[in-house]
Amino acid sequence: ASAASTVPADRERRLLDAVTLLLECADVAGALALWPAVAQLGPSARRSALSGHLDLLCGRGPVVEAHLLEAWQSHNPDTEPLVGAAVAISLADYLCTTRRVQEALTWGTRAIDASAGDPGAHLQALMMVALSLTLAGRGPEGLARLRELPAVAEKVPQALTEGLVMRGMCRLFTDNVTGAFTDLSVGLARLRSGVSMRNPSQCLTYLAEAEYRLGAWDDALVHSQLAVSLAHDYDRTWDFAFVHGFAALVPAARGDWQIASTHVQASWAAARTFGTGTGVTTAAVAGAELALARGDLAGVLSATAAARALDRVEVLGVSDWRPMELDALIGLGRVDDAEAALAELEAAIPVYGLPSGSMTAARLGGNLAVARGDMARAEESFAAAIRLAQGLPMPFQVAQVECDDGRRLRRAGDRQGAIARLRQARDRLITLGARPYVAACERELQACGAEIAPESGPARWNLTEAEAAVARLVATGRSNREVAAELYVSVKAVEFHLGHVFDKVGIRSRRALAGRLAGLGPGAAAGKV
């Protein structure tokens, strides 16, 4: 339409409309393709605003703020209120990624004032205020800003889907993992049905994080890998550190070193090249998770050093590199450093309370007390951790508490108590497929002189990650077309992978596949089935 317009003002307006729509649909590649034409236009607040937003999505950190501030200063609030709102929203988004949350809150509030009654801009502004408050440790206040959304996720209007996704994120950060999973699952279903989002990778990645915490690791693998694919497909370089970092978590915890290492390396490369502070902390968490699973305590500290060097306070639940740093410090016998780090971790627990954070702090406090030889204090700390673990739907974190408490009990001479606790942990870890942690648990059981029953489970096949994802979905009764839509791949790709699955499993029908995979244990989507 822009190219066909004969009036210059119409041509310019329609070209900028096209770029705006592409960015709202997360199509950075499409926006970049049009940008040479935009660059030929005369200067305007709207062009500067779009330039700043595109800079943000392309990871051009040094110029993002400059372009957006230029747009804010040049826009006319009387005639261009929505330009001002768009600028303030983008600035708040950028400032959140750098964890300058008080400034982000200021710009989010300005965005609300500038939204001029426009429902879409008003929602985006509310989302930024909600996120800023949550990152500042004021989660309940942040969620209150989204109270206009219906409580039931399915009843949230489609036009407000991005608000639903933001609510899921804020719920995840505040320990309402089940609520987060519900919101983000509905968001993903709508994304698949054609509802556009500014950041589909965000929905997918935080859904994968919720599934990781809930113990649905096969689903977390599929969704985190899909987030990686979408980020690359749309040239959203700003997302690379983020999506690759989260995609490393399950492979690292399962001992799939090559897959995890590839994602960690990609996350670090993006963080160093394009990433903001959030990119660095995400890469640090991924690198620390991999090193910890490998038993490389020095590697954990090397990874977390980058996050510590940022010298900023982050609440637990948002960026959780501190617990791994503490695990490493205690394991290396650096108890004085660990004592200081534990005080920092406890201070990072939000004032409204975070049961998972308090449980982790109690576990680490118990480990530190054991390292100091204070078994009475250790018993008290682990009692608190076990109490906090009751009812928490986070099996991996709970298993860490049980395994460490078993180690304490063995050292205290309570052999039977240690065996009972370690077997609880081992059962949870086997269900997750967390092989390095299962092995560590079994070493403690052997030290107790306990017999270790072999793992029971169905037959396993050497399926690749893609084959396993296709197999699991086909086994639920989905058609090839439905599987292709679920995984964002072509129908031919599904047919290709399914043929390999049939050959490896030794079957010739979809019905037989469902029977073979019934009750399939951990690893179904990890490439180790």
Short mmCIF file of C-alpha atoms in Angstrom, two decimals, residues 21-356:
data_model
loop_
_atom_site.label_atom_id
_atom_site.label_comp_id
_atom_site.label_asym_id
_atom_site.label_seq_id
_atom_site.Cartn_x
_atom_site.Cartn_y
_atom_site.Cartn_z
CA LEU A 21 2.96 -4.37 12.52
CA LEU A 22 5.97 -6.53 11.71
CA LEU A 23 7.55 -5.72 15.06
CA GLU A 24 4.27 -6.40 16.88
CA CYS A 25 4.27 -9.84 15.23
CA ALA A 26 7.90 -10.45 16.30
CA ASP A 27 9.11 -10.45 12.68
CA VAL A 28 12.41 -8.61 13.08
CA ALA A 29 13.72 -9.99 9.78
CA GLY A 30 10.76 -8.48 7.94
CA ALA A 31 11.23 -5.13 9.67
CA LEU A 32 14.94 -5.12 8.82
CA ALA A 33 14.11 -5.81 5.18
CA LEU A 34 11.98 -2.65 5.07
CA TRP A 35 14.35 -0.50 7.08
CA PRO A 36 16.43 0.82 4.12
CA ALA A 37 13.23 2.45 2.84
CA VAL A 38 12.48 3.84 6.31
CA ALA A 39 16.00 5.26 6.51
CA GLN A 40 15.22 7.40 3.45
CA LEU A 41 12.38 9.15 5.27
CA GLY A 42 12.85 12.47 6.98
CA PRO A 43 13.47 12.56 10.74
CA SER A 44 10.44 12.10 12.97
CA ALA A 45 9.64 11.00 16.48
CA ARG A 46 7.87 7.91 15.18
CA ARG A 47 10.82 6.86 13.04
CA SER A 48 13.18 7.30 16.01
CA ALA A 49 10.80 5.31 18.20
CA LEU A 50 10.74 2.42 15.73
CA SER A 51 14.51 2.63 15.34
CA GLY A 52 14.98 2.33 19.10
CA HIS A 53 12.58 -0.62 19.34
CA LEU A 54 14.32 -2.37 16.46
CA ASP A 55 17.69 -1.69 18.11
CA LEU A 56 16.34 -3.36 21.24
CA LEU A 57 15.24 -6.50 19.41
CA CYS A 58 18.52 -6.67 17.49
CA GLY A 59 20.57 -6.44 20.68
CA ARG A 60 22.17 -3.08 19.90
CA GLY A 61 22.38 -2.13 23.56
CA PRO A 62 24.59 0.98 23.32
CA VAL A 63 22.20 2.87 21.00
CA VAL A 64 18.81 1.68 22.23
CA GLU A 65 18.46 4.23 24.98
CA ALA A 66 19.83 7.09 22.88
CA HIS A 67 17.38 6.53 20.03
CA LEU A 68 14.41 6.11 22.36
CA LEU A 69 15.24 9.21 24.39
CA GLU A 70 15.62 11.14 21.15
CA ALA A 71 12.15 10.00 20.11
CA TRP A 72 10.68 10.94 23.50
CA GLN A 73 12.17 14.40 23.42
CA SER A 74 11.06 15.10 19.83
CA HIS A 75 7.50 13.75 20.01
CA ASN A 76 4.53 16.06 20.50
CA PRO A 77 2.49 14.74 23.45
CA ASP A 78 -0.61 16.60 22.24
CA THR A 79 -0.64 15.25 18.69
CA GLU A 80 1.45 12.06 19.08
CA PRO A 81 0.49 10.60 22.46
CA LEU A 82 0.72 7.01 21.24
CA VAL A 83 4.22 7.61 19.89
CA GLY A 84 5.17 8.74 23.38
CA ALA A 85 3.49 5.68 24.88
CA ALA A 86 5.38 3.35 22.50
CA VAL A 87 8.69 5.02 23.37
CA ALA A 88 8.05 4.80 27.11
CA ILE A 89 7.05 1.11 26.81
CA SER A 90 10.23 0.27 24.87
CA LEU A 91 12.37 2.19 27.35
CA ALA A 92 10.76 0.39 30.29
CA ASP A 93 11.35 -2.93 28.51
CA TYR A 94 15.01 -2.12 27.91
CA LEU A 95 15.55 -0.88 31.46
CA CYS A 96 14.00 -4.07 32.85
CA THR A 97 16.56 -6.12 30.93
CA THR A 98 19.36 -4.07 32.49
CA ARG A 99 17.62 -4.35 35.90
CA ARG A 100 17.36 -0.58 36.29
CA VAL A 101 13.94 -1.33 37.66
CA GLN A 102 13.19 1.99 39.35
CA GLU A 103 13.80 3.81 36.07
CA ALA A 104 11.74 1.17 34.27
CA LEU A 105 8.89 1.80 36.69
CA THR A 106 9.08 5.53 35.98
CA TRP A 107 8.85 4.99 32.23
CA GLY A 108 6.09 2.42 32.62
CA THR A 109 4.07 4.97 34.57
CA ARG A 110 4.71 7.55 31.85
CA ALA A 111 3.51 5.03 29.29
CA ILE A 112 0.24 4.61 31.20
CA ASP A 113 -0.25 8.38 31.23
CA ALA A 114 0.54 8.62 27.50
CA SER A 115 -1.57 5.69 26.33
CA ALA A 116 -4.49 8.09 25.83
CA GLY A 117 -7.16 5.50 26.36
CA ASP A 118 -5.81 3.17 23.65
CA PRO A 119 -6.49 -0.39 24.97
CA GLY A 120 -3.43 -1.98 23.37
CA ALA A 121 -0.97 0.67 24.53
CA HIS A 122 -2.58 0.76 27.98
CA LEU A 123 -2.13 -3.01 28.37
CA GLN A 124 1.52 -2.87 27.27
CA ALA A 125 2.15 -0.07 29.76
CA LEU A 126 0.50 -1.99 32.59
CA MET A 127 2.62 -5.01 31.72
CA MET A 128 5.83 -3.00 32.04
CA VAL A 129 4.76 -1.58 35.41
CA ALA A 130 3.83 -5.07 36.62
CA LEU A 131 7.19 -6.49 35.52
CA SER A 132 9.15 -3.58 37.00
CA LEU A 133 7.46 -3.98 40.37
CA THR A 134 8.01 -7.74 40.36
CA LEU A 135 11.71 -7.37 39.50
CA ALA A 136 11.99 -4.84 42.32
CA GLY A 137 10.80 -7.45 44.83
CA ARG A 138 7.24 -6.13 44.93
CA GLY A 139 5.56 -9.07 43.23
CA PRO A 140 2.08 -8.80 44.78
CA GLU A 141 1.93 -5.12 43.75
CA GLY A 142 3.01 -6.06 40.24
CA LEU A 143 0.35 -8.73 39.91
CA ALA A 144 -2.24 -6.27 41.24
CA ARG A 145 -1.58 -4.08 38.19
CA LEU A 146 -2.92 -6.93 36.05
CA ARG A 147 -6.05 -7.43 38.13
CA GLU A 148 -8.21 -6.33 35.20
CA LEU A 149 -7.51 -9.72 33.61
CA PRO A 150 -10.08 -12.44 34.39
CA ALA A 151 -8.79 -14.87 37.04
CA VAL A 152 -9.44 -17.88 34.78
CA ALA A 153 -6.82 -17.93 32.02
CA GLU A 154 -9.17 -19.28 29.35
CA LYS A 155 -11.55 -16.35 29.95
CA VAL A 156 -8.93 -13.70 29.24
CA PRO A 157 -9.95 -12.07 25.91
CA GLN A 158 -7.66 -12.90 23.00
CA ALA A 159 -6.80 -9.22 22.62
CA LEU A 160 -5.28 -9.34 26.12
CA THR A 161 -3.22 -12.49 25.59
CA GLU A 162 0.11 -10.69 26.04
CA GLY A 163 -1.12 -9.50 29.43
CA LEU A 164 -1.93 -13.13 30.28
CA VAL A 165 1.64 -14.11 29.38
CA MET A 166 3.04 -11.31 31.54
CA ARG A 167 0.87 -12.45 34.44
CA GLY A 168 2.30 -15.94 33.98
CA MET A 169 5.82 -14.55 34.12
CA CYS A 170 5.13 -12.54 37.28
CA ARG A 171 3.49 -15.58 38.88
CA LEU A 172 6.55 -17.66 38.02
CA PHE A 173 8.85 -15.12 39.64
CA THR A 174 6.72 -15.13 42.80
CA ASP A 175 6.59 -18.92 43.28
CA ASN A 176 3.07 -19.48 41.91
CA VAL A 177 4.48 -21.98 39.45
CA THR A 178 1.21 -23.81 38.86
CA GLY A 179 -0.61 -20.56 38.09
CA ALA A 180 2.25 -19.51 35.82
CA PHE A 181 2.08 -22.81 33.95
CA THR A 182 -1.66 -22.36 33.37
CA ASP A 183 -1.35 -18.79 32.08
CA LEU A 184 1.62 -19.55 29.84
CA SER A 185 0.08 -22.76 28.47
CA VAL A 186 -3.02 -20.85 27.40
CA GLY A 187 -0.76 -18.20 25.89
CA LEU A 188 1.08 -20.85 23.88
CA ALA A 189 -2.17 -22.42 22.68
CA ARG A 190 -3.27 -19.02 21.40
CA LEU A 191 0.08 -18.42 19.75
CA ARG A 192 -0.36 -21.67 17.87
CA SER A 193 -3.89 -20.68 16.85
CA GLY A 194 -2.54 -17.55 15.18
CA VAL A 195 -2.66 -14.88 17.88
CA SER A 196 0.34 -12.62 17.32
CA MET A 197 2.75 -11.67 20.10
CA ARG A 198 5.58 -9.21 20.30
CA ASN A 199 7.76 -11.81 21.98
CA PRO A 200 6.64 -15.42 21.41
CA SER A 201 10.02 -16.70 22.63
CA GLN A 202 9.29 -15.17 26.02
CA CYS A 203 6.04 -17.13 26.35
CA LEU A 204 7.74 -20.38 25.31
CA THR A 205 10.84 -19.92 27.43
CA TYR A 206 9.03 -19.06 30.64
CA LEU A 207 6.60 -21.91 30.03
CA ALA A 208 9.65 -24.18 29.75
CA GLU A 209 10.99 -22.69 33.00
CA ALA A 210 7.67 -23.40 34.75
CA GLU A 211 7.75 -26.97 33.42
CA TYR A 212 11.36 -27.34 34.56
CA ARG A 213 10.43 -26.33 38.09
CA LEU A 214 7.34 -28.55 38.07
CA GLY A 215 9.35 -31.56 36.89
CA ALA A 216 7.79 -31.80 33.41
CA TRP A 217 11.23 -31.90 31.87
CA ASP A 218 10.30 -33.55 28.57
CA ASP A 219 7.83 -30.74 27.85
CA ALA A 220 10.38 -28.15 28.98
CA LEU A 221 12.84 -29.54 26.44
CA VAL A 222 10.36 -29.26 23.58
CA HIS A 223 9.25 -25.74 24.44
CA SER A 224 12.72 -24.35 25.16
CA GLN A 225 14.01 -25.74 21.86
CA LEU A 226 11.02 -24.23 20.07
CA ALA A 227 11.85 -20.86 21.65
CA VAL A 228 15.38 -21.15 20.24
CA SER A 229 14.01 -21.94 16.78
CA LEU A 230 11.60 -19.00 16.78
CA ALA A 231 14.25 -16.55 17.98
CA HIS A 232 16.57 -17.59 15.15
CA ASP A 233 13.80 -17.76 12.55
CA TYR A 234 12.82 -14.16 13.27
CA ASP A 235 16.40 -12.84 13.72
CA ARG A 236 15.65 -11.73 17.28
CA THR A 237 19.30 -11.55 18.31
CA TRP A 238 18.31 -9.86 21.58
CA ASP A 239 16.70 -13.17 22.63
CA PHE A 240 19.61 -15.48 21.81
CA ALA A 241 21.35 -15.40 25.20
CA PHE A 242 17.99 -15.82 26.92
CA VAL A 243 16.56 -18.72 24.88
CA HIS A 244 19.81 -20.69 24.64
CA GLY A 245 20.45 -20.27 28.36
CA PHE A 246 17.13 -21.76 29.35
CA ALA A 247 17.43 -24.49 26.70
CA ALA A 248 20.59 -25.71 28.48
CA LEU A 249 18.94 -26.43 31.85
CA VAL A 250 17.31 -29.84 31.29
CA PRO A 251 20.16 -31.30 29.19
CA ALA A 252 22.64 -30.18 31.86
CA ALA A 253 20.67 -31.74 34.71
CA ARG A 254 20.25 -34.95 32.70
CA GLY A 255 23.90 -35.27 31.79
CA ASP A 256 23.44 -34.61 28.09
CA TRP A 257 26.70 -32.70 28.06
CA GLN A 258 27.06 -32.02 24.34
CA ILE A 259 23.57 -30.55 23.97
CA ALA A 260 23.92 -28.49 27.14
CA SER A 261 27.40 -27.25 26.20
CA THR A 262 26.21 -26.13 22.78
CA HIS A 263 23.43 -24.05 24.31
CA VAL A 264 25.69 -22.62 27.02
CA GLN A 265 28.27 -21.57 24.44
CA ALA A 266 25.58 -19.95 22.28
CA SER A 267 24.17 -18.13 25.29
CA TRP A 268 27.58 -16.78 26.31
CA ALA A 269 28.39 -15.74 22.73
CA ALA A 270 25.15 -13.78 22.47
CA ALA A 271 25.53 -12.27 25.94
CA ARG A 272 28.99 -10.97 25.11
CA THR A 273 28.03 -9.69 21.67
CA PHE A 274 24.48 -8.42 22.05
CA GLY A 275 23.32 -9.17 25.56
CA THR A 276 22.20 -6.85 28.29
CA GLY A 277 22.66 -7.66 31.97
CA THR A 278 19.82 -10.15 31.68
CA GLY A 279 21.69 -11.96 28.91
CA VAL A 280 24.79 -12.20 31.08
CA THR A 281 22.94 -13.55 34.11
CA THR A 282 21.05 -16.06 31.96
CA ALA A 283 24.29 -17.32 30.44
CA ALA A 284 25.87 -17.40 33.92
CA VAL A 285 23.01 -19.51 35.31
CA ALA A 286 23.21 -21.92 32.36
CA GLY A 287 26.99 -22.25 32.65
CA ALA A 288 26.78 -22.77 36.40
CA GLU A 289 24.05 -25.42 36.04
CA LEU A 290 26.20 -27.36 33.59
CA ALA A 291 29.33 -27.08 35.73
CA LEU A 292 27.46 -28.09 38.90
CA ALA A 293 25.95 -31.15 37.23
CA ARG A 294 29.45 -32.15 36.13
CA GLY A 295 30.83 -31.64 39.63
CA ASP A 296 33.09 -28.84 38.39
CA LEU A 297 32.87 -26.48 41.38
CA ALA A 298 35.56 -24.13 40.10
CA GLY A 299 33.61 -23.93 36.85
CA VAL A 300 30.50 -22.92 38.80
CA LEU A 301 32.36 -19.99 40.35
CA SER A 302 33.82 -19.02 36.98
CA ALA A 303 30.31 -18.85 35.51
CA THR A 304 28.70 -17.00 38.40
CA ALA A 305 31.56 -14.48 38.56
CA ALA A 306 30.14 -12.75 35.49
CA ALA A 307 26.78 -12.27 37.20
CA ARG A 308 28.42 -11.09 40.41
CA ALA A 309 30.54 -8.59 38.46
CA LEU A 310 27.34 -6.80 37.39
CA ASP A 311 27.05 -5.66 41.01
CA ARG A 312 23.28 -5.41 41.15
CA VAL A 313 20.72 -6.77 43.56
CA GLU A 314 18.27 -9.27 42.09
CA VAL A 315 15.50 -10.96 44.03
CA LEU A 316 15.42 -14.74 44.18
CA GLY A 317 12.96 -16.31 41.81
CA VAL A 318 14.09 -14.09 38.94
CA SER A 319 17.79 -14.86 38.60
CA ASP A 320 18.99 -17.75 40.75
CA TRP A 321 22.75 -17.96 40.31
CA ARG A 322 23.49 -17.34 44.00
CA PRO A 323 22.46 -20.82 45.25
CA MET A 324 24.87 -22.49 42.83
CA GLU A 325 27.66 -20.12 43.85
CA LEU A 326 27.01 -21.12 47.46
CA ASP A 327 27.01 -24.84 46.63
CA ALA A 328 30.42 -24.38 45.02
CA LEU A 329 31.90 -22.28 47.82
CA ILE A 330 30.82 -24.81 50.46
CA GLY A 331 32.05 -27.73 48.37
CA LEU A 332 35.44 -26.06 47.95
CA GLY A 333 35.72 -25.45 51.70
CA ARG A 334 35.57 -21.65 51.41
CA VAL A 335 33.29 -21.39 54.42
CA ASP A 336 33.92 -17.72 55.24
CA ASP A 337 33.10 -16.68 51.69
CA ALA A 338 30.08 -18.96 51.84
CA GLU A 339 28.88 -17.32 55.05
CA ALA A 340 28.92 -13.89 53.35
CA ALA A 341 27.23 -15.28 50.24
CA LEU A 342 24.51 -16.91 52.36
CA ALA A 343 23.74 -13.56 53.98
CA GLU A 344 23.40 -12.03 50.50
CA LEU A 345 21.13 -14.85 49.36
CA GLU A 346 18.86 -14.48 52.38
CA ALA A 347 18.68 -10.72 51.75
CA ALA A 348 17.60 -11.46 48.15
CA ILE A 349 14.43 -13.24 49.32
CA PRO A 350 11.54 -10.81 48.70
CA VAL A 351 9.86 -9.35 51.78
CA TYR A 352 6.53 -10.92 50.80
CA GLY A 353 8.16 -14.36 51.08
CA LEU A 354 9.32 -16.97 48.61
CA PRO A 355 9.00 -20.55 49.94
CA SER A 356 11.36 -22.05 47.36
#
